[in-house]
Coordinates of C-alpha atoms and ligand atoms in Angstrom, one line a residue:
M73 CA -14.8 -17.9 26.4
D74 CA -17.5 -20.6 27.1
E75 CA -20.2 -18.2 26.2
L76 CA -18.3 -16.9 23.2
A77 CA -18.0 -20.5 22.0
A78 CA -21.8 -21.0 22.4
V79 CA -22.5 -17.8 20.5
A80 CA -20.1 -18.8 17.7
E81 CA -21.9 -22.2 17.4
G82 CA -25.2 -20.3 17.1
V83 CA -23.7 -18.0 14.4
A84 CA -22.3 -21.1 12.5
S85 CA -25.7 -22.8 12.6
T86 CA -27.6 -20.2 10.6
N87 CA -27.2 -18.9 7.1
S88 CA -29.2 -15.8 7.8
R89 CA -27.0 -12.7 7.9
L90 CA -29.4 -10.8 10.1
E91 CA -29.7 -13.6 12.5
K92 CA -25.9 -14.0 12.8
I93 CA -25.6 -10.2 13.5
R94 CA -28.4 -10.4 16.1
Y95 CA -26.7 -13.3 18.0
V96 CA -23.5 -11.4 18.2
A97 CA -25.1 -8.0 19.0
E98 CA -27.0 -9.6 21.9
Y99 CA -23.9 -11.2 23.2
L100 CA -21.8 -8.0 22.9
R101 CA -24.5 -5.9 24.7
A102 CA -24.2 -8.0 27.9
L103 CA -20.4 -7.9 28.1
S104 CA -18.4 -5.7 30.5
D105 CA -16.2 -2.9 29.2
E106 CA -13.2 -5.1 29.9
D107 CA -14.6 -8.1 28.0
L108 CA -16.0 -6.3 25.0
P109 CA -12.6 -5.7 23.3
R110 CA -11.5 -9.3 24.1
A111 CA -14.6 -10.8 22.6
L112 CA -14.4 -8.8 19.4
R113 CA -10.7 -9.7 18.9
F114 CA -11.4 -13.4 19.4
L115 CA -14.5 -13.3 17.1
S116 CA -12.3 -11.8 14.4
G117 CA -9.9 -14.6 14.9
R118 CA -7.2 -12.5 16.6
P119 CA -5.6 -13.1 19.9
F120 CA -4.2 -9.6 20.2
A121 CA -5.2 -6.1 19.0
P122 CA -4.2 -5.1 15.5
G123 CA -0.8 -3.5 15.5
D124 CA 0.2 -5.5 18.6
P125 CA 3.6 -7.0 17.6
R126 CA 3.1 -10.2 19.6
R127 CA 2.8 -13.4 17.6
L128 CA 1.6 -16.8 19.0
A129 CA 3.9 -18.8 16.7
V130 CA 2.0 -22.0 17.4
G131 CA 2.1 -24.5 14.6
H132 CA -0.1 -27.5 13.8
V133 CA 2.6 -29.8 15.0
S134 CA 2.5 -28.4 18.5
L135 CA -1.2 -28.5 18.6
R136 CA -1.2 -32.1 17.5
E137 CA 1.5 -33.1 19.9
A138 CA -0.4 -31.4 22.8
V139 CA -3.7 -33.1 22.0
I140 CA -2.1 -36.5 21.7
E141 CA -0.7 -36.2 25.2
A142 CA -3.7 -34.6 26.7
S143 CA -6.3 -37.0 25.2
G144 CA -4.3 -40.2 25.4
W145 CA -5.4 -41.1 21.8
D146 CA -2.7 -42.7 19.7
P147 CA -1.0 -40.5 17.2
E148 CA -2.5 -42.3 14.2
T149 CA -6.1 -41.7 15.3
V150 CA -5.4 -38.1 16.1
R151 CA -3.8 -37.5 12.7
L152 CA -6.7 -39.2 11.0
C153 CA -9.3 -37.3 13.0
I154 CA -7.7 -33.9 12.1
R155 CA -7.5 -34.9 8.4
E156 CA -11.2 -36.1 8.3
V157 CA -12.6 -33.1 10.2
G158 CA -10.5 -30.6 8.2
D159 CA -10.2 -28.1 11.0
I160 CA -7.8 -28.6 13.8
G161 CA -9.8 -26.6 16.4
E162 CA -12.9 -28.7 15.7
A163 CA -10.9 -31.9 15.8
I164 CA -9.3 -31.0 19.1
G165 CA -12.8 -30.3 20.6
L166 CA -13.9 -33.8 19.4
L167 CA -10.8 -35.6 20.6
M168 CA -11.0 -34.0 24.1
H169 CA -14.6 -35.1 24.6
G170 CA -15.0 -36.8 28.0
K171 CA -11.4 -36.3 28.7
T172 CA -11.2 -32.8 30.3
E173 CA -12.0 -31.4 33.7
N174 CA -14.7 -29.1 32.1
K175 CA -13.4 -26.1 34.0
P176 CA -14.9 -22.7 33.0
L177 CA -12.7 -20.4 31.0
S178 CA -13.2 -16.6 31.1
L179 CA -12.2 -14.2 28.3
A180 CA -9.6 -12.6 30.6
E181 CA -8.0 -16.0 31.3
A182 CA -8.0 -16.9 27.6
E183 CA -6.2 -13.6 26.9
R184 CA -3.7 -14.4 29.6
L185 CA -3.1 -17.8 28.1
Y186 CA -2.5 -16.3 24.6
A187 CA 0.0 -13.9 26.1
E188 CA 1.8 -16.8 27.8
L189 CA 1.9 -18.7 24.5
A190 CA 3.3 -15.7 22.7
R191 CA 6.0 -15.4 25.4
A192 CA 7.0 -19.0 25.4
R193 CA 10.2 -19.4 23.3
R194 CA 10.6 -23.1 22.8
A195 CA 8.0 -25.4 21.1
E196 CA 8.2 -27.7 24.2
Q197 CA 7.1 -24.9 26.5
K198 CA 4.2 -24.1 24.1
E199 CA 3.1 -27.7 24.0
N200 CA 3.2 -28.1 27.8
L201 CA 1.0 -25.1 28.1
L202 CA -1.4 -26.3 25.4
R203 CA -1.6 -29.7 27.0
E204 CA -2.7 -28.2 30.3
C205 CA -5.3 -26.1 28.6
F206 CA -6.7 -29.1 26.6
S207 CA -7.0 -31.1 29.8
S208 CA -8.7 -28.3 31.7
Y209 CA -11.4 -26.6 29.7
R210 CA -14.7 -27.6 28.0
P211 CA -14.4 -29.3 24.5
L212 CA -16.6 -26.6 22.8
T213 CA -14.5 -23.8 24.4
L214 CA -11.3 -25.5 23.3
K215 CA -12.6 -25.7 19.7
Y216 CA -12.8 -21.9 19.6
F217 CA -9.8 -21.3 21.8
V218 CA -7.8 -23.2 19.1
K219 CA -9.5 -21.5 16.2
V220 CA -8.3 -18.1 17.5
I221 CA -4.8 -19.6 17.5
T222 CA -5.1 -20.7 13.8
G223 CA -6.6 -17.3 13.0
D224 CA -10.0 -18.1 11.5
L225 CA -13.2 -19.1 13.2
R226 CA -14.9 -20.3 10.0
I227 CA -18.4 -19.5 11.1
G228 CA -19.3 -17.2 8.2
L229 CA -19.0 -14.1 10.2
Q230 CA -17.2 -11.4 8.1
E231 CA -15.6 -8.3 9.6
K232 CA -18.4 -6.3 8.1
M233 CA -21.0 -8.2 10.0
L234 CA -19.1 -7.7 13.2
E235 CA -19.2 -4.0 12.6
E236 CA -22.9 -4.2 12.1
A237 CA -23.3 -6.1 15.3
V238 CA -21.2 -3.5 17.2
A239 CA -23.5 -0.8 15.8
E240 CA -26.7 -2.7 16.7
A241 CA -25.4 -3.4 20.2
A242 CA -24.6 0.3 20.8
G243 CA -27.8 1.5 19.1
T244 CA -25.9 3.5 16.4
S245 CA -25.6 3.3 12.6
P246 CA -23.1 0.9 10.9
A247 CA -21.9 3.9 8.8
R248 CA -20.8 5.8 11.9
V249 CA -19.1 2.7 13.3
R250 CA -17.3 2.1 10.0
Q251 CA -16.1 5.7 9.8
A252 CA -14.6 5.4 13.3
I253 CA -12.9 2.2 12.3
H254 CA -11.4 3.9 9.2
R255 CA -9.7 6.2 11.7
T256 CA -8.4 3.8 14.2
G257 CA -8.2 0.5 12.3
D258 CA -9.4 -1.1 15.6
L259 CA -12.9 -2.6 15.9
A260 CA -12.6 -3.3 19.7
E261 CA -11.7 0.3 20.5
T262 CA -14.5 1.5 18.3
A263 CA -17.0 -0.7 20.0
L264 CA -16.1 0.8 23.4
A265 CA -16.4 4.3 22.1
A266 CA -19.8 3.4 20.4
R267 CA -21.1 2.1 23.7
R268 CA -20.1 5.3 25.4
G269 CA -21.6 7.5 22.7
Q270 CA -18.1 8.8 22.0
L271 CA -17.6 7.7 18.3
E272 CA -16.9 11.3 17.3
Q273 CA -14.0 11.6 19.7
I274 CA -12.1 8.7 18.3
S275 CA -8.6 9.5 16.9
P276 CA -6.0 7.8 14.8
H277 CA -3.1 6.0 16.4
L278 CA 0.5 6.1 15.6
F279 CA 1.9 3.0 13.8
R280 CA -1.6 1.8 13.0
P281 CA -2.6 2.8 9.5
V282 CA -5.6 5.1 9.0
D283 CA -7.7 4.3 5.9
F284 CA -6.7 6.5 3.0
M285 CA -9.0 9.2 1.7
L286 CA -9.9 8.4 -1.9
A287 CA -10.6 10.5 -5.0
R288 CA -13.5 10.3 -7.4
P289 CA -12.5 10.2 -11.1
I290 CA -13.4 13.0 -13.6
A291 CA -12.6 13.0 -17.3
S292 CA -12.3 16.7 -18.0
A293 CA -12.3 20.2 -16.6
A294 CA -15.9 20.5 -17.7
E295 CA -16.9 18.5 -14.7
V296 CA -15.7 21.2 -12.4
P297 CA -18.2 24.0 -12.5
D298 CA -16.5 26.0 -9.8
P299 CA -12.7 25.9 -10.3
A300 CA -12.1 28.5 -7.7
G301 CA -13.5 26.2 -5.0
W302 CA -10.6 23.7 -5.3
L303 CA -7.0 23.4 -4.5
V304 CA -5.1 21.7 -7.2
E305 CA -2.1 19.3 -7.1
D306 CA -0.3 17.2 -9.6
K307 CA -1.4 13.5 -9.6
Y308 CA 1.8 11.6 -9.0
D309 CA 2.2 8.1 -10.4
G310 CA 3.7 6.3 -7.4
I311 CA 2.8 4.3 -4.4
R312 CA 0.3 5.8 -2.0
A313 CA 1.9 5.7 1.4
Q314 CA 1.3 6.8 5.0
A315 CA 4.3 7.7 7.0
H316 CA 4.0 7.3 10.8
V317 CA 6.7 9.1 12.8
A318 CA 7.4 9.4 16.5
D319 CA 10.5 10.3 18.3
G320 CA 13.0 8.9 16.0
R321 CA 11.0 5.9 14.8
A322 CA 9.3 5.8 11.4
A323 CA 7.1 3.3 9.4
L324 CA 5.6 3.4 6.0
F325 CA 2.3 1.7 5.1
S326 CA 0.9 1.4 1.6
R327 CA -2.6 0.7 0.5
G328 CA -4.1 -2.4 1.9
F329 CA -2.0 -1.5 5.0
A330 CA 1.0 -3.4 3.8
E331 CA 4.1 -2.2 5.6
V332 CA 6.7 -1.2 3.1
T333 CA 9.2 0.3 5.6
A334 CA 12.0 -2.1 4.7
A335 CA 11.9 -1.3 1.0
F336 CA 12.6 2.4 1.4
P337 CA 15.4 2.8 4.0
E338 CA 16.5 6.3 2.8
L339 CA 12.9 7.6 3.3
V340 CA 12.7 6.0 6.7
A341 CA 16.0 7.6 7.7
A342 CA 14.8 11.0 6.6
L343 CA 11.4 10.6 8.4
E344 CA 13.2 9.5 11.6
R345 CA 14.8 12.9 11.7
L346 CA 11.5 14.8 11.9
P347 CA 10.7 16.3 15.2
G348 CA 7.9 15.1 17.4
S349 CA 5.2 12.8 16.1
A350 CA 3.1 12.8 13.0
I351 CA 1.1 10.8 10.4
L352 CA 1.7 12.0 6.9
D353 CA -0.2 11.0 3.7
G354 CA 1.6 11.1 0.4
E355 CA 3.1 9.3 -2.5
I356 CA 6.4 7.4 -2.8
V357 CA 7.8 8.2 -6.3
A358 CA 10.9 7.3 -8.3
W359 CA 12.8 10.6 -8.4
R360 CA 15.8 11.7 -10.3
E361 CA 17.2 15.2 -11.1
G362 CA 14.2 16.9 -9.7
R363 CA 11.6 15.0 -11.7
V364 CA 9.3 12.1 -11.1
L365 CA 9.9 8.9 -13.0
P366 CA 7.1 6.7 -14.1
F367 CA 5.8 4.0 -11.9
S368 CA 7.6 1.2 -13.7
A369 CA 10.9 2.6 -12.3
L370 CA 9.6 1.9 -8.8
Q371 CA 8.7 -1.7 -9.5
Q372 CA 12.3 -2.8 -9.2
R373 CA 12.4 -1.4 -5.7
L374 CA 9.1 -3.1 -4.6
A375 CA 10.4 -6.4 -6.0
R376 CA 13.0 -6.4 -3.2
K377 CA 11.8 -7.3 0.2
E378 CA 14.6 -5.5 2.0
V379 CA 17.0 -2.9 0.7
P380 CA 20.2 -2.5 2.7
L381 CA 21.0 1.1 3.3
F382 CA 24.6 0.7 2.3
L383 CA 23.9 -0.6 -1.2
P384 CA 23.9 2.0 -4.0
L385 CA 20.2 2.3 -4.8
E386 CA 19.4 1.8 -8.5
T387 CA 16.2 3.9 -8.3
P388 CA 16.3 6.9 -6.1
V389 CA 13.0 7.7 -4.5
A390 CA 11.2 10.6 -2.7
F391 CA 8.2 10.9 -0.5
I392 CA 5.9 13.6 -1.7
A393 CA 3.7 14.5 1.2
Y394 CA 0.3 16.0 0.6
D395 CA -1.6 15.7 3.9
L396 CA -1.1 15.6 7.6
L397 CA -3.5 13.5 9.8
L398 CA -1.9 13.7 13.2
R399 CA 0.7 16.1 14.7
D400 CA 2.2 15.8 18.2
G401 CA -0.9 13.9 19.4
R402 CA -3.4 16.3 17.8
D403 CA -5.9 14.7 15.5
L404 CA -6.2 16.8 12.4
L405 CA -8.7 14.7 10.4
D406 CA -11.6 17.2 11.1
E407 CA -9.5 20.3 10.5
P408 CA -10.0 21.9 7.1
I409 CA -7.5 21.1 4.4
E410 CA -5.9 24.5 4.6
A411 CA -5.1 24.1 8.3
R412 CA -3.7 20.6 7.7
R413 CA -1.6 21.9 4.8
A414 CA -0.2 24.8 6.9
E415 CA 0.9 22.3 9.6
L416 CA 2.4 20.1 7.0
E417 CA 4.4 23.0 5.6
R418 CA 5.6 23.9 9.1
L419 CA 6.7 20.3 9.7
L420 CA 8.6 19.9 6.5
A421 CA 9.9 23.5 6.4
T422 CA 13.5 22.5 7.0
G423 CA 13.3 19.4 4.8
G424 CA 14.3 18.8 1.3
E425 CA 15.0 15.7 -0.7
P426 CA 13.9 12.9 -0.2
L427 CA 11.0 14.5 1.8
L428 CA 9.0 16.9 -0.4
I429 CA 5.7 18.7 -0.3
A430 CA 3.3 18.5 -3.3
P431 CA 3.1 22.0 -4.7
Q432 CA -0.4 23.4 -4.6
F433 CA -2.0 25.5 -7.3
T434 CA -5.2 27.5 -7.6
A435 CA -7.5 28.1 -10.6
T436 CA -10.2 30.6 -11.4
S437 CA -11.4 29.1 -14.7
Q438 CA -11.6 25.9 -16.6
E439 CA -8.9 27.2 -18.9
D440 CA -6.7 27.5 -15.8
L441 CA -7.4 23.8 -15.0
N442 CA -6.6 22.8 -18.5
R443 CA -3.3 24.6 -18.4
L444 CA -2.5 23.1 -15.0
F445 CA -3.3 19.7 -16.4
D446 CA -0.9 20.2 -19.3
E447 CA 1.8 21.5 -17.0
A448 CA 1.4 18.5 -14.8
R449 CA 1.8 16.2 -17.8
A450 CA 4.9 18.1 -18.9
R451 CA 6.4 17.5 -15.5
G452 CA 5.9 13.8 -16.1
N453 CA 2.8 13.4 -13.8
E454 CA -0.4 11.7 -14.7
G455 CA -2.7 14.6 -14.3
L456 CA -4.3 16.5 -11.4
V457 CA -6.0 15.9 -8.1
L458 CA -8.4 18.5 -7.0
K459 CA -9.2 19.0 -3.3
R460 CA -12.2 20.9 -2.2
R461 CA -11.4 24.0 -0.2
G462 CA -12.4 23.7 3.5
S463 CA -12.8 19.9 3.3
R464 CA -12.1 17.4 6.1
Y465 CA -9.9 14.3 5.7
E466 CA -12.5 11.6 5.0
A467 CA -10.7 8.4 5.9
G468 CA -11.7 5.4 3.7
R469 CA -14.1 7.5 1.6
R470 CA -14.5 8.4 -2.0
G471 CA -16.9 11.1 -1.2
G472 CA -16.1 13.6 -3.9
A473 CA -14.1 16.1 -1.8
W474 CA -11.1 14.9 -3.8
L475 CA -11.3 14.5 -7.6
K476 CA -8.7 12.8 -9.8
W477 CA -8.2 13.7 -13.4
K478 CA -5.6 11.6 -15.2
Q479 CA -4.3 10.1 -18.4
P480 CA -2.0 7.2 -18.0
L481 CA 1.6 7.9 -19.0
A482 CA 2.9 5.8 -21.8
T483 CA 6.3 4.3 -21.9
L484 CA 8.1 2.6 -24.8
D485 CA 11.0 0.2 -25.0
V486 CA 13.5 1.6 -27.5
V487 CA 17.0 0.8 -28.6
I488 CA 20.0 3.2 -28.7
T489 CA 21.3 3.9 -32.2
A490 CA 23.6 6.9 -31.6
A491 CA 25.3 8.6 -28.6
E492 CA 26.9 11.9 -27.9
Q493 CA 28.9 13.5 -25.2
G494 CA 27.0 15.7 -22.7
H495 CA 27.9 19.0 -21.2
G496 CA 29.4 20.1 -18.0
K497 CA 30.2 17.2 -15.7
R498 CA 29.0 14.9 -18.5
A499 CA 31.4 16.2 -21.1
T500 CA 33.6 13.1 -20.8
V501 CA 30.9 10.5 -21.1
L502 CA 28.3 9.5 -23.7
S503 CA 25.1 10.7 -22.0
D504 CA 22.9 11.9 -24.9
Y505 CA 21.2 9.1 -26.7
T506 CA 19.3 8.9 -29.9
F507 CA 16.9 6.0 -29.9
A508 CA 14.7 4.0 -32.2
V509 CA 11.8 1.7 -32.4
R510 CA 11.4 -1.3 -34.8
A511 CA 10.0 -1.0 -38.3
G512 CA 10.0 -4.4 -39.9
D513 CA 13.6 -5.6 -39.6
R514 CA 15.0 -2.1 -39.4
F515 CA 15.2 0.5 -36.6
V516 CA 13.9 4.1 -37.1
N517 CA 14.7 6.9 -34.7
V518 CA 11.9 8.6 -32.7
G519 CA 13.8 10.8 -30.3
K520 CA 16.7 11.8 -28.2
A521 CA 17.0 11.8 -24.4
Y522 CA 19.6 12.8 -21.9
S523 CA 18.2 12.4 -18.5
G524 CA 17.1 9.7 -16.2
L525 CA 20.2 7.4 -15.7
T526 CA 22.6 7.4 -12.7
D527 CA 26.2 8.6 -13.2
E528 CA 27.3 5.0 -12.6
E529 CA 24.9 3.7 -15.3
I530 CA 26.1 6.4 -17.7
R531 CA 29.8 5.4 -17.1
E532 CA 29.0 1.8 -17.8
L533 CA 26.9 2.6 -20.9
T534 CA 29.7 4.8 -22.2
E535 CA 32.0 1.8 -22.2
R536 CA 29.5 -0.5 -23.8
L537 CA 28.6 2.1 -26.5
R538 CA 32.2 2.6 -27.4
E539 CA 32.5 -1.1 -28.0
L540 CA 29.4 -1.0 -30.2
A541 CA 30.5 2.0 -32.3
V542 CA 30.2 1.5 -36.1
A543 CA 30.9 5.0 -37.4
R544 CA 31.3 8.6 -36.3
A545 CA 29.5 11.6 -37.7
G546 CA 31.0 14.7 -36.1
P547 CA 30.4 14.5 -32.4
V548 CA 27.9 11.7 -32.9
L549 CA 28.9 8.1 -32.4
L550 CA 26.7 5.7 -34.4
V551 CA 26.3 2.4 -32.6
R552 CA 25.0 -1.1 -33.3
P553 CA 21.4 -1.2 -31.9
E554 CA 21.8 -3.4 -28.8
I555 CA 21.1 -1.4 -25.7
V556 CA 17.4 -1.3 -24.8
L557 CA 16.0 1.6 -22.7
E558 CA 12.5 2.2 -21.4
V559 CA 11.5 5.8 -22.1
A560 CA 8.6 7.9 -20.9
F561 CA 7.2 10.9 -22.7
N562 CA 4.3 13.3 -22.8
G563 CA 3.1 12.7 -26.3
V564 CA 4.0 12.0 -29.9
Q565 CA 4.3 14.6 -32.6
K566 CA 4.8 14.4 -36.4
S567 CA 8.4 15.1 -37.3
A568 CA 10.2 15.7 -40.6
R569 CA 13.6 15.3 -38.8
H570 CA 13.3 11.6 -38.1
E571 CA 12.8 9.0 -40.8
S572 CA 10.1 7.4 -38.7
G573 CA 8.0 10.5 -39.3
F574 CA 7.4 10.9 -35.5
A575 CA 9.2 12.3 -32.5
L576 CA 8.4 11.8 -28.8
R577 CA 7.7 14.9 -26.8
F578 CA 9.8 15.4 -23.6
P579 CA 11.3 11.9 -23.6
R580 CA 13.0 10.8 -20.4
I581 CA 14.8 7.6 -19.6
V582 CA 13.0 5.4 -17.1
R583 CA 15.6 2.6 -16.9
W584 CA 18.1 0.5 -18.8
R585 CA 16.3 -2.7 -19.8
R586 CA 19.2 -5.1 -19.5
D587 CA 16.6 -7.9 -19.6
K588 CA 15.4 -7.1 -23.2
R589 CA 16.8 -7.7 -26.6
P590 CA 16.4 -5.2 -29.5
D591 CA 14.0 -7.6 -31.3
Q592 CA 11.7 -7.4 -28.3
I593 CA 11.3 -3.6 -28.3
D594 CA 8.2 -1.6 -29.4
D595 CA 7.5 -0.9 -33.0
L596 CA 6.5 2.0 -35.2
D597 CA 2.9 0.8 -35.3
R598 CA 2.7 1.3 -31.5
V599 CA 4.1 4.8 -31.9
R600 CA 1.5 5.6 -34.6
E601 CA -1.3 4.1 -32.4
I602 CA -0.3 6.4 -29.5
Y603 CA -0.2 9.4 -31.9
E604 CA -3.7 8.6 -33.2
K605 CA -5.2 8.0 -29.8
Q606 CA -3.8 11.3 -28.6
A607 CA -5.1 13.1 -31.7
L608 CA -8.6 11.7 -31.0
A609 CA -8.4 12.7 -27.3
S610 CA -7.4 16.3 -28.2
Q611 CA -10.5 16.6 -30.4
R612 CA -12.8 15.8 -27.6
Ligands
AMP803 P1 -6.0 6.1 -8.6 O1 -4.8 5.5 -8.3 O2 -6.2 6.4 -10.1 O3 -7.2 5.5 -8.1 O4 -6.0 7.6 -8.0 C1 -6.1 7.9 -6.7 C2 -4.7 8.0 -6.2 O5 -4.0 9.1 -6.6 C3 -4.5 8.1 -4.7 O6 -4.8 6.9 -4.0 C4 -3.0 8.5 -4.6 O7 -2.2 7.4 -4.6 C5 -2.8 9.2 -6.0 N1 -2.3 10.5 -5.9 C6 -1.3 11.0 -6.7 N2 -1.1 12.3 -6.4 C7 -2.0 12.7 -5.4 C8 -2.2 13.9 -4.7 N3 -1.5 15.0 -5.0 N4 -3.2 13.9 -3.8 C9 -3.9 12.8 -3.5 N5 -3.7 11.6 -4.2 C10 -2.8 11.5 -5.1

């Protein structure tokens, strides 16, 4: 730790990126295999490996109390010094000057101390331990020992520079190091493998997210000269998510590696029932009656930190899996897409909602691709994702082996103007709704929808609509325009049937907008605008 502190000082003292990298690379090269991971963790401001659940839980107050006791300075001076210096690690180094035993501190011993701090339950135990440390070790070492506790070294050494230093120390390219990190999410483990010339053998770990493979955008089928060379899937409008599963435990990570496990208890419960271990890549979507709902329907769920399993869930969801990265300890990243897909199908063979597999299609011509695109849109999806036959899973890369072709799905806020009874189990409730947009101070109808709400919502709406009834025309109940819905659709067409002159194609209800009043809904100009944009797009 003493040497690490000296190197960190050197890094802080220069503005040159290259020089910083050289300092660190030289230091790393001389370290033993045991010390290399420790040094890299500490240099990235982490006491433990990523994914390690231990937390230090040491606050500023504990650090301050410990340094007051260890240094003998009065509390006021200590407080002032910390405020003036602006960094508690640096302040502690200064305050302990001439007041420590100047004992050496190894990286292994520092690691042991962090583990002990994490284990200590009460603040008092933590403060005792810190006080002992502060009295024992060199001031410069303490400065960095504390900076690791606060989580940031503040020496202008970004993660990317550390990666380059690892590459330089091992005599390999930064690109190869980065690729390995995409797979494991762990710099320290990658550094060891790089040193041993084993970067290629590095595999993903369960419960530590792998970087997602990304898709390159295209604007039309014309950009795909060889349609037969691709596997085609719908492009779902949801949350990209990685599911990690092992022996009855499951976790969900979204992009940026945020863990979203707690927001989707019903998915986790289903994932936990899968046999063996696996890492799946896919999309969490709002899902009702066999169809995907637009993204806005998911936002309600994300807004909640934790969703108790016993609550009726307002937005049902599904996980649509489209790739498999690890299966029973076997790394599949370098397997061709067809093999990964076959394993995925075997894994989910006995599944069903809410765990689904993205259907895959093939094309032999650009006309086929255009047809598939239209069909995907008719299913309420954004467009297509094309995946090159024979391709590997390129973690963290937008290398062109996946292509995305999309048009954002529009939604409109509308008001219900009339309602009818449905059929079958919905024959006793008002489940078919005619809806309108604003046109000046009037409302003009633009469509009719009968899917998308839960039975509970339909029951509640039926009651509300009966109260709002103003007239009856055969089976149709005309109502005062008060209930606002958000509807999704696949396009707008001219229509002689509605007074507005337009009708939405394939409208579906996304949600009941209880938060909106009828004067806040979309207007006819917006509908016209969507129609014109779409007409322009189809001429291209
Ligand atoms: P974008 O969000 O526009 O950058 O498009 C890339 C995203 O498409 C990915 O990150 C996924 O979240 C999403 N996506 C939707 N459907 C698929 C699919 N079938 N295969 C791969 N990615 C998909």
